[in-house]
Short mmCIF file of C-alpha atoms in Angstrom, two decimals:
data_model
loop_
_atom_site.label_atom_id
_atom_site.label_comp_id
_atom_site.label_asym_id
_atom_site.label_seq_id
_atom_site.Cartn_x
_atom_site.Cartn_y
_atom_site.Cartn_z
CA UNK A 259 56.78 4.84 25.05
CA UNK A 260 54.20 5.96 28.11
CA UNK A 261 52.25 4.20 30.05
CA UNK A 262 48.86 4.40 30.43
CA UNK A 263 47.31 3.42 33.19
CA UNK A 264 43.34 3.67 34.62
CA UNK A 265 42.79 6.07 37.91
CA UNK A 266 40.24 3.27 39.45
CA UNK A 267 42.98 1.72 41.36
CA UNK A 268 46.15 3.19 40.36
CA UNK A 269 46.33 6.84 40.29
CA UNK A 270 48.81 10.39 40.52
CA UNK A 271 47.91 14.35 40.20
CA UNK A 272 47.78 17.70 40.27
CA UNK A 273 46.15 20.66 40.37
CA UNK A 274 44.67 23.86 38.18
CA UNK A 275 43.27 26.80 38.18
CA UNK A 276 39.92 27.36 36.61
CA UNK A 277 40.24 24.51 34.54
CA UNK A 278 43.63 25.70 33.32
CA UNK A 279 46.41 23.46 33.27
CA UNK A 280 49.46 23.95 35.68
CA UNK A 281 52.88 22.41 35.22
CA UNK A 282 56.08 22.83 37.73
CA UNK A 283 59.62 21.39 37.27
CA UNK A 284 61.16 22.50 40.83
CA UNK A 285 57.96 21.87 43.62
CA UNK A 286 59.36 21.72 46.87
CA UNK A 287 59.14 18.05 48.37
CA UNK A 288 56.57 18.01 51.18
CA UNK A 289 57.72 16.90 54.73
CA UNK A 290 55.49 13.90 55.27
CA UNK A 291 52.35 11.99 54.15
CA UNK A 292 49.51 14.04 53.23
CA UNK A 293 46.29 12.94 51.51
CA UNK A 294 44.77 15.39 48.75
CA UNK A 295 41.27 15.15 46.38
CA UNK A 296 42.47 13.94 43.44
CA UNK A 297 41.48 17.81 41.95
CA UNK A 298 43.25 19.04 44.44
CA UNK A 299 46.83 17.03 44.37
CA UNK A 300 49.60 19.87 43.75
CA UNK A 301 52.37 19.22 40.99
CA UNK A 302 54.99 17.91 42.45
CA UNK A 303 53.45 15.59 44.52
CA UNK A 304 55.21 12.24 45.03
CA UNK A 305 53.32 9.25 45.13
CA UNK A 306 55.35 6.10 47.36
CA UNK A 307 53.26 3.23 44.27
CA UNK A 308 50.29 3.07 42.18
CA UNK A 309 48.09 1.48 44.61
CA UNK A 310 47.39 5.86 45.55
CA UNK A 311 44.20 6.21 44.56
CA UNK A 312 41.84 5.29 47.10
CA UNK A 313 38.24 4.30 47.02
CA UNK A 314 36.78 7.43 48.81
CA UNK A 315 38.80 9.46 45.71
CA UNK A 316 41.40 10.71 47.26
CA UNK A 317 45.22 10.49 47.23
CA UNK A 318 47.99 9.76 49.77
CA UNK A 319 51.72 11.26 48.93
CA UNK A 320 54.73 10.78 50.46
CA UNK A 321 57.53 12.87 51.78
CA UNK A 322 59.72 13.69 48.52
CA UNK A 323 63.48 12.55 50.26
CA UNK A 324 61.71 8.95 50.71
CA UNK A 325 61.62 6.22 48.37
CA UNK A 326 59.03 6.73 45.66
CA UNK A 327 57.66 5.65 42.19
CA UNK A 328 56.36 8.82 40.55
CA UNK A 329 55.96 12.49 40.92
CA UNK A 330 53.64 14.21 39.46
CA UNK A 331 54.38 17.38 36.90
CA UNK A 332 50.64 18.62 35.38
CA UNK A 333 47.42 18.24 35.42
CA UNK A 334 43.87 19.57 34.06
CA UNK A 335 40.25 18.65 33.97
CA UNK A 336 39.27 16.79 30.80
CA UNK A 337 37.43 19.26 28.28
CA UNK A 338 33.93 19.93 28.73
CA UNK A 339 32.54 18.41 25.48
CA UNK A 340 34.06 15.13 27.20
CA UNK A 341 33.72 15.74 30.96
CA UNK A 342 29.56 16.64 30.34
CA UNK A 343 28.51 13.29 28.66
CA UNK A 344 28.48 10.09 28.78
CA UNK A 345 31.95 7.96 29.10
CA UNK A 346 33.35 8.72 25.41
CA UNK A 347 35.54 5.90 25.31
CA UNK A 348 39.44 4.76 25.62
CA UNK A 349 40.84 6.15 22.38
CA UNK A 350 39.24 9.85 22.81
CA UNK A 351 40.64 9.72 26.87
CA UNK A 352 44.02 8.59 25.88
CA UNK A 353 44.42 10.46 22.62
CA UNK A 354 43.55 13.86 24.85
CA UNK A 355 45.86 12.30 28.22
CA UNK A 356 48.51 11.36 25.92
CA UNK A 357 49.05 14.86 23.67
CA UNK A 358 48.07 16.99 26.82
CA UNK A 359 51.22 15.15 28.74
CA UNK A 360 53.48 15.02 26.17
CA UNK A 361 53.13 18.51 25.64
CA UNK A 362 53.44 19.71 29.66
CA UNK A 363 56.57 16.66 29.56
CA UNK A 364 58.51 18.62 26.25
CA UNK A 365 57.94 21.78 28.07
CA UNK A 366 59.86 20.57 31.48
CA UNK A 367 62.39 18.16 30.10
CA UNK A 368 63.04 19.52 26.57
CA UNK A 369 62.23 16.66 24.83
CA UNK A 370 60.53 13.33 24.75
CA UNK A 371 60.09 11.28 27.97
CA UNK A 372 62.20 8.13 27.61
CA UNK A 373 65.26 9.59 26.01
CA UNK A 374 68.64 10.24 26.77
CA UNK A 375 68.34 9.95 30.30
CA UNK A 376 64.87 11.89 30.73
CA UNK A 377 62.19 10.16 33.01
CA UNK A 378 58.73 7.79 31.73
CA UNK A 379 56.00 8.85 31.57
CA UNK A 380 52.88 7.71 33.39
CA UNK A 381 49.38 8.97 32.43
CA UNK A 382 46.77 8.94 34.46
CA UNK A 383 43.06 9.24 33.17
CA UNK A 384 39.57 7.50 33.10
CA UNK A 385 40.29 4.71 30.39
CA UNK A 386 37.64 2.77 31.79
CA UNK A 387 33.65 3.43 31.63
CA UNK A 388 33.41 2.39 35.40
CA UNK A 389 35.96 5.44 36.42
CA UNK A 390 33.65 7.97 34.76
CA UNK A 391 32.60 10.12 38.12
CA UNK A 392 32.96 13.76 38.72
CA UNK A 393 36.09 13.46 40.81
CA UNK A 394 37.94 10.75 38.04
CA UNK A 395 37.70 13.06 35.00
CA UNK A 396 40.75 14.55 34.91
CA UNK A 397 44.27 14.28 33.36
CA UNK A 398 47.19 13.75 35.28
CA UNK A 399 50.93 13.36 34.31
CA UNK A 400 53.76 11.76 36.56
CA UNK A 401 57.09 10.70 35.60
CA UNK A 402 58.40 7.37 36.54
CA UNK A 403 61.20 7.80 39.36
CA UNK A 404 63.98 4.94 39.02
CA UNK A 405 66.67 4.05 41.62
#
């Protein structure tokens, strides 16, 4: 079963194009810490725990070859009938996070996260009312990295 956790202080990403949603299954692992927007964190990214997201918004990864908890596979901005109003609550987040990562997760692993040997899944999204700002509203998935 995922995960769900709240991007106020816990956080992963990645990135799209015009709103679009972009998924990779073989992003090359970057050579050392860099920090990203959370917008602008690139599939692939690996993230070292999920203490990432930090209070100015943005993101710190780590160098792929190093230890790590998750790495991130997709991401999008949440729709526009959600994104323009006010916070529309937990279940309409999670219900979107949850069928939007599932999807992106069947599509790079061939089946459910969980499952004969294929990775967690971790969802990140704005579950709370407090994480509803501009740079928070978006979807990001991450698989759980184990030993």
């Amino acid at each position: 079963m995922p995960v769900a956790l709240v991007l106020m202080s816990l956080p992963t990403g990645c990135s799209t194009t015009g709103g679009q949603a972009m998924a990779t299954s073989a992003a090359k692992p970057s050579s050392a810490p860099k920090v990203f927007k959370l917008t602008e964190l690139p599939n692939g990214s690996c993230l070292a725990n999920d203490q990432f997201l930090r209070p100015d918004g943005t993101v710190v990864t780590v160098d792929c070859a190093r230890p790590h908890m998750y790495r991130t596979y997709a991401s999008t901005d949440l729709p526009t009938d959600m994104r323009d109003g006010p916070f529309p609550g937990y279940q309409k987040v999670y219900a979107f996070t949850l069928k939007f990562c599932d999807a992106e997760f069947a599509k790079l692993h061939k089946g459910p996260a969980g499952k004969d040997g294929r990775p967690v899944e971790y969802l990140i999204a704005p579950m709370e009312k407090v994480q509803w700002r501009p740079e928070e509203k978006r979807v990001v998935c991450a698989t759980v990295v184990t030993p």
